[in-house]
Coordinates of C-alpha atoms and ligand atoms in Angstrom, one line a residue:
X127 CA 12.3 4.9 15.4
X128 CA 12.1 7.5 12.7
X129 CA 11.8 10.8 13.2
X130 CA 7.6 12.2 13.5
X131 CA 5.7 13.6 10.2
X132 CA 6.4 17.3 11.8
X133 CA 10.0 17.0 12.5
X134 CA 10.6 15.4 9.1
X135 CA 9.0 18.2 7.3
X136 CA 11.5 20.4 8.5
X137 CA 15.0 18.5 8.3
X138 CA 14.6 15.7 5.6
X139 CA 16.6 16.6 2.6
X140 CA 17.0 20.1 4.2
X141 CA 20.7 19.8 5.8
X142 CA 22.6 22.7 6.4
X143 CA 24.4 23.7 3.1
X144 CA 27.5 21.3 3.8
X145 CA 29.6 24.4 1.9
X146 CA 28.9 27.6 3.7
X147 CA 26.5 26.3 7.0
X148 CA 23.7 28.0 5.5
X149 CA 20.2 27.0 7.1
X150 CA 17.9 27.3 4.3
X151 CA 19.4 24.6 1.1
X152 CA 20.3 27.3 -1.4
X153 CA 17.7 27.8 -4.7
X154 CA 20.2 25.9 -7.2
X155 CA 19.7 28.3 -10.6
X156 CA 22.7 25.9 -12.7
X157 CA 20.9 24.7 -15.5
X158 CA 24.4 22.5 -15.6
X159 CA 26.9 21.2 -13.6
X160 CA 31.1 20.7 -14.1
X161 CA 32.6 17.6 -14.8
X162 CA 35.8 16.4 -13.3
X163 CA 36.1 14.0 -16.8
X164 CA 33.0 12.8 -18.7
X165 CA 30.6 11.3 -16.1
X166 CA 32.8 12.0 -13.2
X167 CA 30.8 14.2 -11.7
X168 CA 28.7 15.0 -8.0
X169 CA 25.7 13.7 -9.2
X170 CA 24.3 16.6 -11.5
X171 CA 24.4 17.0 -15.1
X172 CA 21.6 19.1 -16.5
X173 CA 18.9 20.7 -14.6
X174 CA 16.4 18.7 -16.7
X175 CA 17.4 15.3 -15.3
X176 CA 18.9 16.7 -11.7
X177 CA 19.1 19.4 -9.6
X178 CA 19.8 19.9 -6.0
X179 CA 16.8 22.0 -5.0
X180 CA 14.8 19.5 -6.9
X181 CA 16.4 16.9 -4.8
X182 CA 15.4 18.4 -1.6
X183 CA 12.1 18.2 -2.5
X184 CA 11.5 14.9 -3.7
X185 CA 13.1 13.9 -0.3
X186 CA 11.1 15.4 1.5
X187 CA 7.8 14.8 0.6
X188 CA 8.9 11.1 -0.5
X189 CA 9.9 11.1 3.5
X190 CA 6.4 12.0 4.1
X191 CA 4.5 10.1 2.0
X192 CA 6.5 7.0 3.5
X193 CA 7.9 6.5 -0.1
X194 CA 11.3 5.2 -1.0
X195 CA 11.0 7.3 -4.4
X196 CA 9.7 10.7 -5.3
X197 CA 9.2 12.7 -8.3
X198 CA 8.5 16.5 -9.1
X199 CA 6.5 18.3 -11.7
X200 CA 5.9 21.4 -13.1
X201 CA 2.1 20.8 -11.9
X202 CA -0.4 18.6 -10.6
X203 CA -1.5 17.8 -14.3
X204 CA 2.1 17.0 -15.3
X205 CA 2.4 14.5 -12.3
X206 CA -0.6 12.8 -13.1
X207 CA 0.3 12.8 -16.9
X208 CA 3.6 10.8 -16.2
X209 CA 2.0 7.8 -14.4
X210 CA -0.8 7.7 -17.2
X211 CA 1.9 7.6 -20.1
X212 CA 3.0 4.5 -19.2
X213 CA -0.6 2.6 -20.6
X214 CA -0.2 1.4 -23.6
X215 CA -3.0 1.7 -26.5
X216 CA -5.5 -0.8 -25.6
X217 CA -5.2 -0.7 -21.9
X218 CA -8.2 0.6 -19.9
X219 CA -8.2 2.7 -16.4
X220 CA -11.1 2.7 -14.0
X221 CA -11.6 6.2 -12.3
X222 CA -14.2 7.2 -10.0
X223 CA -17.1 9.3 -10.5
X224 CA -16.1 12.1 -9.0
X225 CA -12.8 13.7 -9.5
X226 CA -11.2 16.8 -10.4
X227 CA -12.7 18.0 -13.8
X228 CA -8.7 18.7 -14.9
X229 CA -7.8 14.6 -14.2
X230 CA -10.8 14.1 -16.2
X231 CA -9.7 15.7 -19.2
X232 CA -6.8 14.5 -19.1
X233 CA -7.6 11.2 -19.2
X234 CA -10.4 11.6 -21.6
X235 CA -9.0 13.7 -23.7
X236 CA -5.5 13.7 -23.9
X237 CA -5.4 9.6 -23.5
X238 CA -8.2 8.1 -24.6
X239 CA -7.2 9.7 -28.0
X240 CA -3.5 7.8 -27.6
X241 CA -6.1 4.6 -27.5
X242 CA -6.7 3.9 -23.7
X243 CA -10.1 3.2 -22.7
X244 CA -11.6 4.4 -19.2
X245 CA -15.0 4.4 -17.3
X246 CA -15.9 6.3 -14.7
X247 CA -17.6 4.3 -11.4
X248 CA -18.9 5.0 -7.9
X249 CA -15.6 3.5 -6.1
X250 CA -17.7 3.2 -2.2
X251 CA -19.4 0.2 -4.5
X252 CA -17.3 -3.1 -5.0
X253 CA -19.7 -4.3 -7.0
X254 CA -19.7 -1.5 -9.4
X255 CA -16.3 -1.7 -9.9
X256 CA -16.5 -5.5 -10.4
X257 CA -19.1 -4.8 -13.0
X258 CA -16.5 -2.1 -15.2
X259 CA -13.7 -4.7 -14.7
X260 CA -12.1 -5.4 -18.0
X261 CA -9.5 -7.4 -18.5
X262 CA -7.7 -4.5 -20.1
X263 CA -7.7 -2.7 -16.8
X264 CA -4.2 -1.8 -15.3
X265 CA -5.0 1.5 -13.3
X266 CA -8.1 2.5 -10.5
X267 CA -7.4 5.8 -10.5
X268 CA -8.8 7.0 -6.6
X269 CA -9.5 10.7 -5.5
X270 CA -10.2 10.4 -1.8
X271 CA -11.9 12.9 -0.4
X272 CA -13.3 13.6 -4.3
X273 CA -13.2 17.0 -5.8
X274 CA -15.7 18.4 -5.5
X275 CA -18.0 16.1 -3.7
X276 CA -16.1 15.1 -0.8
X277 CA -16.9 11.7 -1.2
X278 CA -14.1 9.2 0.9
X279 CA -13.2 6.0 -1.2
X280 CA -11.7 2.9 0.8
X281 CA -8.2 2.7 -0.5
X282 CA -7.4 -0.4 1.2
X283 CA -10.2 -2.5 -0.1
X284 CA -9.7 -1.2 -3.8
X285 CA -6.1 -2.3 -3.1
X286 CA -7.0 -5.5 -2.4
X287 CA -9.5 -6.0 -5.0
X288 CA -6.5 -4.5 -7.8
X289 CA -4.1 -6.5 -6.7
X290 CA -6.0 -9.3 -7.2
X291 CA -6.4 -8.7 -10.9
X292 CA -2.8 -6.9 -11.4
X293 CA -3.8 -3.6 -11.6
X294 CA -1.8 -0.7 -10.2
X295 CA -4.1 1.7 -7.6
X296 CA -2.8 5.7 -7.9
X297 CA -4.3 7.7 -5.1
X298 CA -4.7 11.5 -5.8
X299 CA -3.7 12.9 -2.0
X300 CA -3.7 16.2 -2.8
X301 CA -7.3 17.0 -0.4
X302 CA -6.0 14.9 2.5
X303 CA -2.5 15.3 2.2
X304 CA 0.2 12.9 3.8
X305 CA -0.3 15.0 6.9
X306 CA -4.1 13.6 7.1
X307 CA -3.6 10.0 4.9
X308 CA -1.0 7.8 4.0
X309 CA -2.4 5.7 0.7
X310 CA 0.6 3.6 0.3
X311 CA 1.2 2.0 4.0
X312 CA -3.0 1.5 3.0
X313 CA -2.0 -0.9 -0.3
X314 CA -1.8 2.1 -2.9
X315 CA 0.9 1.7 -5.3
X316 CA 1.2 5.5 -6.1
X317 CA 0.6 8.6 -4.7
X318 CA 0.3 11.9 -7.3
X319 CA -0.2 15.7 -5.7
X320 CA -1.0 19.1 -6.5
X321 CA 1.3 20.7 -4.6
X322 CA 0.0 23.6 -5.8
X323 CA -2.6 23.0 -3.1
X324 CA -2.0 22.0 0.8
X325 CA 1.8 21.4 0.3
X326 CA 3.1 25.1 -1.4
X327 CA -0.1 26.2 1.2
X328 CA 0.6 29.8 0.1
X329 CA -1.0 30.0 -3.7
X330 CA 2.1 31.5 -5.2
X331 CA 3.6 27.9 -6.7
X332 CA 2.2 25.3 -8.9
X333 CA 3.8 21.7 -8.9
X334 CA 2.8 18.6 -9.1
X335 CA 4.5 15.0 -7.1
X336 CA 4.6 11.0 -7.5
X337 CA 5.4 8.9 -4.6
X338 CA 5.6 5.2 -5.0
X339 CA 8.2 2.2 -3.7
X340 CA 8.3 0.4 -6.8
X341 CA 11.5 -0.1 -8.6
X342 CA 10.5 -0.4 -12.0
X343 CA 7.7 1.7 -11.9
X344 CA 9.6 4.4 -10.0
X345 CA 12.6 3.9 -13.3
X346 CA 9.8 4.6 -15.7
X347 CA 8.6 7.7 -13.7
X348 CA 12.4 8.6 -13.4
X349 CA 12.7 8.3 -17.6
X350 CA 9.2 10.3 -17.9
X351 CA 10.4 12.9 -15.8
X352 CA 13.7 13.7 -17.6
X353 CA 12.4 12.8 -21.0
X354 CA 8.9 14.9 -21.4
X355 CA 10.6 17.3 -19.0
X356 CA 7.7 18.6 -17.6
X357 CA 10.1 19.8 -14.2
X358 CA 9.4 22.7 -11.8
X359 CA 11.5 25.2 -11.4
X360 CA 14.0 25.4 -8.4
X361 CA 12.4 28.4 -7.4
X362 CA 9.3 26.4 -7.3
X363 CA 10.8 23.7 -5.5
X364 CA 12.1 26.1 -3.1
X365 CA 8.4 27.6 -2.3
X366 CA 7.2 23.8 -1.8
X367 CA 9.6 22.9 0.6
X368 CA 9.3 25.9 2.5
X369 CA 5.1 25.0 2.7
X370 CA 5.4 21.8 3.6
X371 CA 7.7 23.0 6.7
X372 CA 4.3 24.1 8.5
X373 CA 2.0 21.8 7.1
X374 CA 1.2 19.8 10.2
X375 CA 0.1 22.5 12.2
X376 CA -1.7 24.3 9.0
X377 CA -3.8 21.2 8.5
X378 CA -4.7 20.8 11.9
X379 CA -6.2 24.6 11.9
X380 CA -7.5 24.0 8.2
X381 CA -9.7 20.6 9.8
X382 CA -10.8 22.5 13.0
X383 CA -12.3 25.4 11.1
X384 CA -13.8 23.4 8.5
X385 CA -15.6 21.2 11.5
X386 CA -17.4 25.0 12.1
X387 CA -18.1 26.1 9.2
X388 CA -19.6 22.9 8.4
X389 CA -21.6 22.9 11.5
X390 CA -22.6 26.2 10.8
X391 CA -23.6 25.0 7.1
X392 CA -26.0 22.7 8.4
X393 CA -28.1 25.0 10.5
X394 CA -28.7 27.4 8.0
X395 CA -32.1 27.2 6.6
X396 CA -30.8 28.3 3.0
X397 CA -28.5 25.0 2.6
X398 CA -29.4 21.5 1.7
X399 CA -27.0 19.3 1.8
X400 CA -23.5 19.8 3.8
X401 CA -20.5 17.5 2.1
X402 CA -18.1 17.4 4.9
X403 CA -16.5 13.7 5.7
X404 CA -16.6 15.3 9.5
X405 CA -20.1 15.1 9.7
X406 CA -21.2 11.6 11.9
X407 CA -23.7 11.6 9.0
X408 CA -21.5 11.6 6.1
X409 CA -21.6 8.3 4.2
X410 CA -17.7 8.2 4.4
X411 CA -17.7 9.0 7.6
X412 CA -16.8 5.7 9.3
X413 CA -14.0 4.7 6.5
X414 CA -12.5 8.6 6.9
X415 CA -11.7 7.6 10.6
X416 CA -9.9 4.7 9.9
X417 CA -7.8 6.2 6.9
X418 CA -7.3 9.5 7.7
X419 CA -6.1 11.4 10.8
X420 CA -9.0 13.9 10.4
X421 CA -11.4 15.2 8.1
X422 CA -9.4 17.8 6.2
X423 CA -10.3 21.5 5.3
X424 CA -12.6 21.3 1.9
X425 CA -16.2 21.5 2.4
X426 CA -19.2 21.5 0.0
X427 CA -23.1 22.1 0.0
X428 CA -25.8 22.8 -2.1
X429 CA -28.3 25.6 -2.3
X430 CA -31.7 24.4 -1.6
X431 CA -32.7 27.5 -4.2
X432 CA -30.8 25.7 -7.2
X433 CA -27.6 27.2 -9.1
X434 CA -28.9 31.0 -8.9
X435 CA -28.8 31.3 -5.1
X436 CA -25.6 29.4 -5.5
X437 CA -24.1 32.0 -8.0
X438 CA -25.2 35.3 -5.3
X439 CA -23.4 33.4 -2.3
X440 CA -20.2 32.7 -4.1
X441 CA -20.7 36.8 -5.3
X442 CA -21.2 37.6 -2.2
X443 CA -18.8 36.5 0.4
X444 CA -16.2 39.2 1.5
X445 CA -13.0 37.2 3.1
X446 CA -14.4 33.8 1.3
X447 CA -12.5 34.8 -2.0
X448 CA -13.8 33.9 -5.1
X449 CA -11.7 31.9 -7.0
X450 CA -10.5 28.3 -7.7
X451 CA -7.8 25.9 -6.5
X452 CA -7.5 25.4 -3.2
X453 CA -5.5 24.5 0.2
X454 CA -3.7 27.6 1.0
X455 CA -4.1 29.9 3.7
X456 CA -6.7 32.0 2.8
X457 CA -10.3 30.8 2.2
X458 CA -11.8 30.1 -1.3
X459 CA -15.3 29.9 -2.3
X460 CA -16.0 28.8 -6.0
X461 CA -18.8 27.2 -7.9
X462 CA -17.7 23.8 -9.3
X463 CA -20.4 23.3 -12.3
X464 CA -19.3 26.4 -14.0
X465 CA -15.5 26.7 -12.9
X466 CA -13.0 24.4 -12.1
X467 CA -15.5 21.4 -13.2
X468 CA -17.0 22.9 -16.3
X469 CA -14.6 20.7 -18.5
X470 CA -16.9 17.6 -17.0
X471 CA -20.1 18.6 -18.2
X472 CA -22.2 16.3 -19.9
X473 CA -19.9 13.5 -18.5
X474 CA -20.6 10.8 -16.0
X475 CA -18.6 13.9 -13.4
X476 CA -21.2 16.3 -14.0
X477 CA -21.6 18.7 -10.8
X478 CA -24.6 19.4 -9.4
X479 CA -25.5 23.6 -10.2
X480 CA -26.6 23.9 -7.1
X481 CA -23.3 22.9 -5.6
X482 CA -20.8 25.1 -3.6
X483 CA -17.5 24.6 -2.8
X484 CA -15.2 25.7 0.3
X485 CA -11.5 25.4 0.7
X486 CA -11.4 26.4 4.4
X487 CA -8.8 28.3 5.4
X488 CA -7.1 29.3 8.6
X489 CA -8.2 32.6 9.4
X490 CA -10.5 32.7 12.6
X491 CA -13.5 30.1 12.3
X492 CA -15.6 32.8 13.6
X493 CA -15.1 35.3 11.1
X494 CA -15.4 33.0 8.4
X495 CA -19.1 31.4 9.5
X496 CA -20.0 35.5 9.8
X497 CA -18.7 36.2 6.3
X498 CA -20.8 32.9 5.3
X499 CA -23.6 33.5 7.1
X500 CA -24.4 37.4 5.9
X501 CA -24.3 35.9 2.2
X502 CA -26.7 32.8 2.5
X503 CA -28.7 35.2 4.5
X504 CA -29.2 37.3 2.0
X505 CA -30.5 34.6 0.0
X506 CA -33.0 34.2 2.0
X507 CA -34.0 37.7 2.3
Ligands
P1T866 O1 -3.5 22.4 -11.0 P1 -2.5 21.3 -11.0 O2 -1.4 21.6 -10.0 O3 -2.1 20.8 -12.3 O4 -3.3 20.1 -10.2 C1 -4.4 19.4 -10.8 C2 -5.2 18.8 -9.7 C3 -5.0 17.4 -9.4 N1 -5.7 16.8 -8.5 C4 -6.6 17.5 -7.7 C5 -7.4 16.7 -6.7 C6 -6.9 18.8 -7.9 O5 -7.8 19.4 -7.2 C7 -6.1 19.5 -8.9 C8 -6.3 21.0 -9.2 N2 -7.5 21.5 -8.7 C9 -8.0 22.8 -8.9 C10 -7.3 23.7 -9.5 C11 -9.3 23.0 -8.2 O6 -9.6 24.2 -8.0 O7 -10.0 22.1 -7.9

């Protein structure tokens, strides 16, 4: 039996340093490493290519997201970027219609320039995705829960449609995290993260991670990594590792406080919708049960009063901090349409103005639905 999620956070690629005992794997600053004669070394050359805190890492979370290979970045971006250069001009990726504005631009301006083609499609409907099916495609490109929208796509029935057709599917887990949602033991072929978010869980450390089990897809990640060189830091490294020691037991106080606040959403007379996959309601609610463990900490709504009650809340909240990203301890209130999805206006991701979003943190669920209510009160007022 291997060991549980929890227990693996703490010890997988996290041995004792096998030099000096010490507890915590040292923060490896070489940027290179001695050689007995040339390429008789202990398995470092350059930081670029290798390095041992780097190493720790991709054990780790590789370990966690049931992956037999696992690659850092400097950022979520940078992670994504890496599995995208492999398409060639004149191949095609189908994303869904939702999705972080940042993945967006990426792919629709960074790579559709290189000449790849994309489309954006509701991925809950197989038939839509049957209808944007080219025979160019090699890439569905799954957020799930979405940014902002928290909408929850079926991973294993994209899988199976994919495969079919010899596509690759990439799941973005950086909402649900492996602690909530394993898309690979579902049929995904690779996993990419923010680690900025759930995993470094502290918002002092941006990074970015690929998980996958593919040989020659995981030696074309290996050459991307070392060859762009888009690598974190080992001090970055270092503050990843040590977030994803307590992420188990930070993501089971992130979904329980979320489940109040977006209770608390729905009674209020001020709010219209409540976007939380938690909610019996929610049109991902039954798929969200069977993929994920439970219904994460992210939570949106919209204003019945349009995007100008929407811009006082988000002004208004006092332990809700305004700002973007998301996932750490703290909470976060921010405004999608103008902030972190303003790069998808006029797109087929444009956000809804009236739209709020939450990244629930783990401070006491009654203090947060307080510091909520007294600003959609005031709304109202
Ligand atoms: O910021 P970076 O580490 O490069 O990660 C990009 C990224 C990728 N995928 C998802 C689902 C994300 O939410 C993000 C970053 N998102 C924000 C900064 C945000 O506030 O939504």
């Amino acid at each position: 039996m291997p060991d549980a999620f929890e227990t693996r956070a703490i010890h997988v690629g996290q041995e004792p340093d096998s030099s000096t005992g010490a507890i915590v794997p040292p923060i490896s600053l070489a940027t290179t490493f001695a050689q007995r004669g040339v390429g008789d070394h202990a398995g470092y050359e350059y930081a670029r290519s290798g390095n041992p805190t780097r190493a720790s890492l991709e054990a780790c979370l590789a370990s966690l997201e049931g992956a037999r290979h696992g690659f850092a970045f400097a950022s979520g971006l940078a992670a994504e970027d890496a599995l995208l250069r492999r398409l060639r001009p004149g191949d095609d990726v189908i994303m869904g219609n939702d999705a972080y504005g940042g993945t967006f631009r990426l792919i629709a301006r960074v790579h559709e320039p290189a000449g790849v083609s994309w489309s954006a499609v509701d991925l809950t409907d197989l038939d839509a995705l049957d209808a944007e099916w080219r025979d160019e495609t090699r890439i569905v490109w799954i957020e799930t829960p979405t940014n902002p929208l928290l909408t929850v796509v079926d991973i294993e029935a994209i899988a199976g449609v994919a495969h079919a057709r010899d596509a690759i599917v990439v799941v973005d887990n950086t909402f649900a995290t492996p602690y909530l949602q394993q898309p690979l033991a579902l049929g995904a072929d690779a996993v990419v993260h923010s680690t900025t978010k759930y995993l470094g869980g502290h918002s002092d450390v941006v990074g970015g991670f690929v998980a996958l089990n593919d040989e020659s897809i995981a030696d074309e990640i290996g050459f991307l990594q070392n060859a762009v060189g888009a690598v974190p830091s080992p001090f970055d490294c270092y503050l990843v590792l040590r977030g994803v020691k307590t992420l188990a037991l930070r993501m089971e106080r992130h979904c329980e406080n979320a489940h109040v606040i977006a209770q608390m959403l729905q009674e209020h007379d001020a709010v219209d919708r409540v976007l939380y996959p938690g909610l019996p309601e929610h049109p991902g609610h039954d798929v969200a049960k069977r993929q994920m463990r439970d219904f994460g900490g992210m939570v949106s709504f919209t204003m019945h009063e349009g995007e100008d009650a929407a811009l006082d809340v988000v002004a208004l909240t006092r332990l809700f901090t305004l700002a973007e990203s998301l996932g750490a301890v703290e909470s976060l209130i921010e405004h999608p349409a103008r902030m972190t999805h303003a790069s998808a206006a006029g797109s087929p991701l444009e956000v809804d103005a009236a739209l709020i979003r939450l990244s629930v943190g783990i401070e006491a669920a009654d203090d947060l639905a307080d510091d909520l209510r007294q600003a959609l009160d005031y709304t109202l007022a």
